């Protein structure tokens, strides 16, 4: 398994790359309503932290050709889940897409690095 990551600022551009004019399968949607709206929804979340100039995280995972028969959707989902847990991003908006345009199996995970959960501040006067 080969993994790479890139950071960026253009959610819509990433989703164009992931889904437009490519044979693909959407494997996972987390915190977004659809792959078609994921870019706009992640962009809206990123506005909660305007100081972050590159809120886009793309993770590319490529399997060796000989491992292709082992890479079903459940395995991709498991690997992506482990990566999100390691990055402490299990609650973040994410999309996992498998591409079918190469001789080897590969998938791309798109994440918004801004946690969409509101931060609760303690009330004044509490102990």
PDB file of C-alpha atoms in Angstrom:
ATOM      1  CA  UNK A   1       0.000   0.000   0.000  1.00  0.00           C
ATOM      2  CA  UNK A   2       1.299   3.410  -0.943  1.00  0.00           C
ATOM      3  CA  UNK A   3      -0.198   6.470   0.685  1.00  0.00           C
ATOM      4  CA  UNK A   4       0.314  10.115  -0.167  1.00  0.00           C
ATOM      5  CA  UNK A   5      -1.337  13.291   1.004  1.00  0.00           C
ATOM      6  CA  UNK A   6      -1.687  16.823  -0.293  1.00  0.00           C
ATOM      7  CA  UNK A   7      -3.131  20.000   1.184  1.00  0.00           C
ATOM      8  CA  UNK A   8      -5.004  22.655  -0.698  1.00  0.00           C
ATOM      9  CA  UNK A   9      -7.668  25.328  -0.638  1.00  0.00           C
ATOM     10  CA  UNK A  10     -10.077  24.344  -3.436  1.00  0.00           C
ATOM     11  CA  UNK A  11     -12.716  21.820  -2.354  1.00  0.00           C
ATOM     12  CA  UNK A  12     -14.650  22.100  -5.615  1.00  0.00           C
ATOM     13  CA  UNK A  13     -11.492  21.482  -7.633  1.00  0.00           C
ATOM     14  CA  UNK A  14     -10.748  18.357  -5.618  1.00  0.00           C
ATOM     15  CA  UNK A  15     -14.261  16.996  -6.093  1.00  0.00           C
ATOM     16  CA  UNK A  16     -14.084  17.722  -9.825  1.00  0.00           C
ATOM     17  CA  UNK A  17     -10.901  15.620  -9.896  1.00  0.00           C
ATOM     18  CA  UNK A  18     -12.471  12.851  -7.829  1.00  0.00           C
ATOM     19  CA  UNK A  19     -15.729  12.487  -9.721  1.00  0.00           C
ATOM     20  CA  UNK A  20     -15.859  14.268 -13.086  1.00  0.00           C
ATOM     21  CA  UNK A  21     -15.112  12.238 -16.217  1.00  0.00           C
ATOM     22  CA  UNK A  22     -13.701   9.334 -14.206  1.00  0.00           C
ATOM     23  CA  UNK A  23     -14.998   5.849 -13.583  1.00  0.00           C
ATOM     24  CA  UNK A  24     -15.431   5.988  -9.816  1.00  0.00           C
ATOM     25  CA  UNK A  25     -17.371   4.612  -6.884  1.00  0.00           C
ATOM     26  CA  UNK A  26     -18.275   6.691  -3.841  1.00  0.00           C
ATOM     27  CA  UNK A  27     -17.472   4.463  -0.862  1.00  0.00           C
ATOM     28  CA  UNK A  28     -18.075   6.738   2.100  1.00  0.00           C
ATOM     29  CA  UNK A  29     -19.741  10.047   2.927  1.00  0.00           C
ATOM     30  CA  UNK A  30     -19.225  11.469   6.420  1.00  0.00           C
ATOM     31  CA  UNK A  31     -20.806  14.723   7.517  1.00  0.00           C
ATOM     32  CA  UNK A  32     -21.903  15.731   4.018  1.00  0.00           C
ATOM     33  CA  UNK A  33     -25.232  15.242   2.271  1.00  0.00           C
ATOM     34  CA  UNK A  34     -23.878  13.994  -1.072  1.00  0.00           C
ATOM     35  CA  UNK A  35     -20.731  13.894  -3.146  1.00  0.00           C
ATOM     36  CA  UNK A  36     -22.294  16.558  -5.403  1.00  0.00           C
ATOM     37  CA  UNK A  37     -22.628  18.993  -2.478  1.00  0.00           C
ATOM     38  CA  UNK A  38     -19.569  17.918  -0.477  1.00  0.00           C
ATOM     39  CA  UNK A  39     -17.273  20.649  -1.821  1.00  0.00           C
ATOM     40  CA  UNK A  40     -19.669  23.464  -0.948  1.00  0.00           C
ATOM     41  CA  UNK A  41     -20.495  21.967   2.446  1.00  0.00           C
ATOM     42  CA  UNK A  42     -16.819  21.526   3.356  1.00  0.00           C
ATOM     43  CA  UNK A  43     -16.081  25.051   2.128  1.00  0.00           C
ATOM     44  CA  UNK A  44     -18.825  26.379   4.413  1.00  0.00           C
ATOM     45  CA  UNK A  45     -17.300  24.513   7.368  1.00  0.00           C
ATOM     46  CA  UNK A  46     -13.850  25.873   6.574  1.00  0.00           C
ATOM     47  CA  UNK A  47     -15.191  29.415   6.980  1.00  0.00           C
ATOM     48  CA  UNK A  48     -15.377  28.717  10.733  1.00  0.00           C
ATOM     49  CA  UNK A  49     -11.573  28.980  10.748  1.00  0.00           C
ATOM     50  CA  UNK A  50     -10.622  31.690   8.232  1.00  0.00           C
ATOM     51  CA  UNK A  51      -7.043  31.687   9.502  1.00  0.00           C
ATOM     52  CA  UNK A  52      -6.533  28.248   7.908  1.00  0.00           C
ATOM     53  CA  UNK A  53      -5.488  28.898   4.308  1.00  0.00           C
ATOM     54  CA  UNK A  54      -5.413  25.244   3.200  1.00  0.00           C
ATOM     55  CA  UNK A  55      -8.359  23.417   4.781  1.00  0.00           C
ATOM     56  CA  UNK A  56      -8.400  20.642   2.152  1.00  0.00           C
ATOM     57  CA  UNK A  57      -6.646  17.351   2.871  1.00  0.00           C
ATOM     58  CA  UNK A  58      -6.527  14.735   0.125  1.00  0.00           C
ATOM     59  CA  UNK A  59      -5.224  11.265   0.902  1.00  0.00           C
ATOM     60  CA  UNK A  60      -4.377   8.950  -1.997  1.00  0.00           C
ATOM     61  CA  UNK A  61      -4.101   5.222  -1.353  1.00  0.00           C
ATOM     62  CA  UNK A  62      -2.760   2.816  -3.972  1.00  0.00           C
ATOM     63  CA  UNK A  63      -2.669  -0.966  -3.675  1.00  0.00           C
ATOM     64  CA  UNK A  64      -0.088  -3.162  -5.340  1.00  0.00           C
ATOM     65  CA  UNK A  65      -1.431  -4.859  -8.464  1.00  0.00           C
ATOM     66  CA  UNK A  66      -1.124  -8.272  -6.804  1.00  0.00           C
ATOM     67  CA  UNK A  67      -3.247  -7.062  -3.864  1.00  0.00           C
ATOM     68  CA  UNK A  68      -6.114  -5.913  -6.052  1.00  0.00           C
ATOM     69  CA  UNK A  69      -8.419  -8.813  -5.247  1.00  0.00           C
ATOM     70  CA  UNK A  70      -8.143  -7.943  -1.527  1.00  0.00           C
ATOM     71  CA  UNK A  71      -9.284  -4.347  -1.991  1.00  0.00           C
ATOM     72  CA  UNK A  72     -13.042  -4.244  -1.721  1.00  0.00           C
ATOM     73  CA  UNK A  73     -15.097  -1.321  -0.423  1.00  0.00           C
ATOM     74  CA  UNK A  74     -15.035  -2.635   3.137  1.00  0.00           C
ATOM     75  CA  UNK A  75     -11.217  -2.757   3.125  1.00  0.00           C
ATOM     76  CA  UNK A  76     -10.916   0.783   1.691  1.00  0.00           C
ATOM     77  CA  UNK A  77     -13.387   2.010   4.325  1.00  0.00           C
ATOM     78  CA  UNK A  78     -11.402   0.263   7.076  1.00  0.00           C
ATOM     79  CA  UNK A  79      -8.083   1.775   5.948  1.00  0.00           C
ATOM     80  CA  UNK A  80      -9.566   5.257   5.608  1.00  0.00           C
ATOM     81  CA  UNK A  81     -11.107   4.927   9.068  1.00  0.00           C
ATOM     82  CA  UNK A  82      -7.730   4.006  10.562  1.00  0.00           C
ATOM     83  CA  UNK A  83      -6.109   7.012   8.898  1.00  0.00           C
ATOM     84  CA  UNK A  84      -8.843   9.371  10.129  1.00  0.00           C
ATOM     85  CA  UNK A  85      -8.465   7.976  13.652  1.00  0.00           C
ATOM     86  CA  UNK A  86      -4.687   8.424  13.568  1.00  0.00           C
ATOM     87  CA  UNK A  87      -5.160  12.036  12.427  1.00  0.00           C
ATOM     88  CA  UNK A  88      -7.854  12.618  15.091  1.00  0.00           C
ATOM     89  CA  UNK A  89     -10.320  13.478  12.316  1.00  0.00           C
ATOM     90  CA  UNK A  90     -13.059  10.875  12.802  1.00  0.00           C
ATOM     91  CA  UNK A  91     -15.667  13.623  13.293  1.00  0.00           C
ATOM     92  CA  UNK A  92     -14.533  15.665  10.283  1.00  0.00           C
ATOM     93  CA  UNK A  93     -16.361  15.872   6.982  1.00  0.00           C
ATOM     94  CA  UNK A  94     -14.940  13.283   4.617  1.00  0.00           C
ATOM     95  CA  UNK A  95     -15.559  11.523   1.326  1.00  0.00           C
ATOM     96  CA  UNK A  96     -13.865   8.354   0.106  1.00  0.00           C
ATOM     97  CA  UNK A  97     -13.893   7.584  -3.625  1.00  0.00           C
ATOM     98  CA  UNK A  98     -12.385   4.634  -5.469  1.00  0.00           C
ATOM     99  CA  UNK A  99     -11.139   5.224  -9.012  1.00  0.00           C
ATOM    100  CA  UNK A 100     -11.223   2.520 -11.685  1.00  0.00           C
ATOM    101  CA  UNK A 101      -8.973   4.210 -14.253  1.00  0.00           C
ATOM    102  CA  UNK A 102      -5.631   2.456 -13.611  1.00  0.00           C
ATOM    103  CA  UNK A 103      -4.300  -1.098 -13.686  1.00  0.00           C
ATOM    104  CA  UNK A 104      -4.061  -1.023  -9.890  1.00  0.00           C
ATOM    105  CA  UNK A 105      -6.715  -0.336  -7.270  1.00  0.00           C
ATOM    106  CA  UNK A 106      -6.602   3.120  -5.739  1.00  0.00           C
ATOM    107  CA  UNK A 107      -8.817   5.397  -3.704  1.00  0.00           C
ATOM    108  CA  UNK A 108      -8.864   9.030  -2.653  1.00  0.00           C
ATOM    109  CA  UNK A 109     -10.050  10.441   0.628  1.00  0.00           C
ATOM    110  CA  UNK A 110     -11.081  14.092   0.842  1.00  0.00           C
ATOM    111  CA  UNK A 111     -11.276  15.713   4.261  1.00  0.00           C
ATOM    112  CA  UNK A 112     -11.961  19.145   5.670  1.00  0.00           C
ATOM    113  CA  UNK A 113      -9.356  19.675   8.390  1.00  0.00           C
ATOM    114  CA  UNK A 114     -11.747  21.960  10.296  1.00  0.00           C
ATOM    115  CA  UNK A 115     -13.793  20.048  12.863  1.00  0.00           C
ATOM    116  CA  UNK A 116     -17.463  20.917  12.245  1.00  0.00           C
ATOM    117  CA  UNK A 117     -18.469  20.293  15.850  1.00  0.00           C
ATOM    118  CA  UNK A 118     -19.117  23.508  17.751  1.00  0.00           C
ATOM    119  CA  UNK A 119     -16.775  24.222  20.603  1.00  0.00           C
ATOM    120  CA  UNK A 120     -18.641  24.651  23.867  1.00  0.00           C
ATOM    121  CA  UNK A 121     -17.156  27.257  26.159  1.00  0.00           C
ATOM    122  CA  UNK A 122     -17.733  26.994  29.892  1.00  0.00           C
ATOM    123  CA  UNK A 123     -20.262  29.385  31.340  1.00  0.00           C
ATOM    124  CA  UNK A 124     -18.782  32.108  33.487  1.00  0.00           C
ATOM    125  CA  UNK A 125     -19.117  31.534  37.186  1.00  0.00           C
ATOM    126  CA  UNK A 126     -18.881  27.731  36.936  1.00  0.00           C
ATOM    127  CA  UNK A 127     -16.293  25.762  38.820  1.00  0.00           C
TER     128      UNK A 127
END
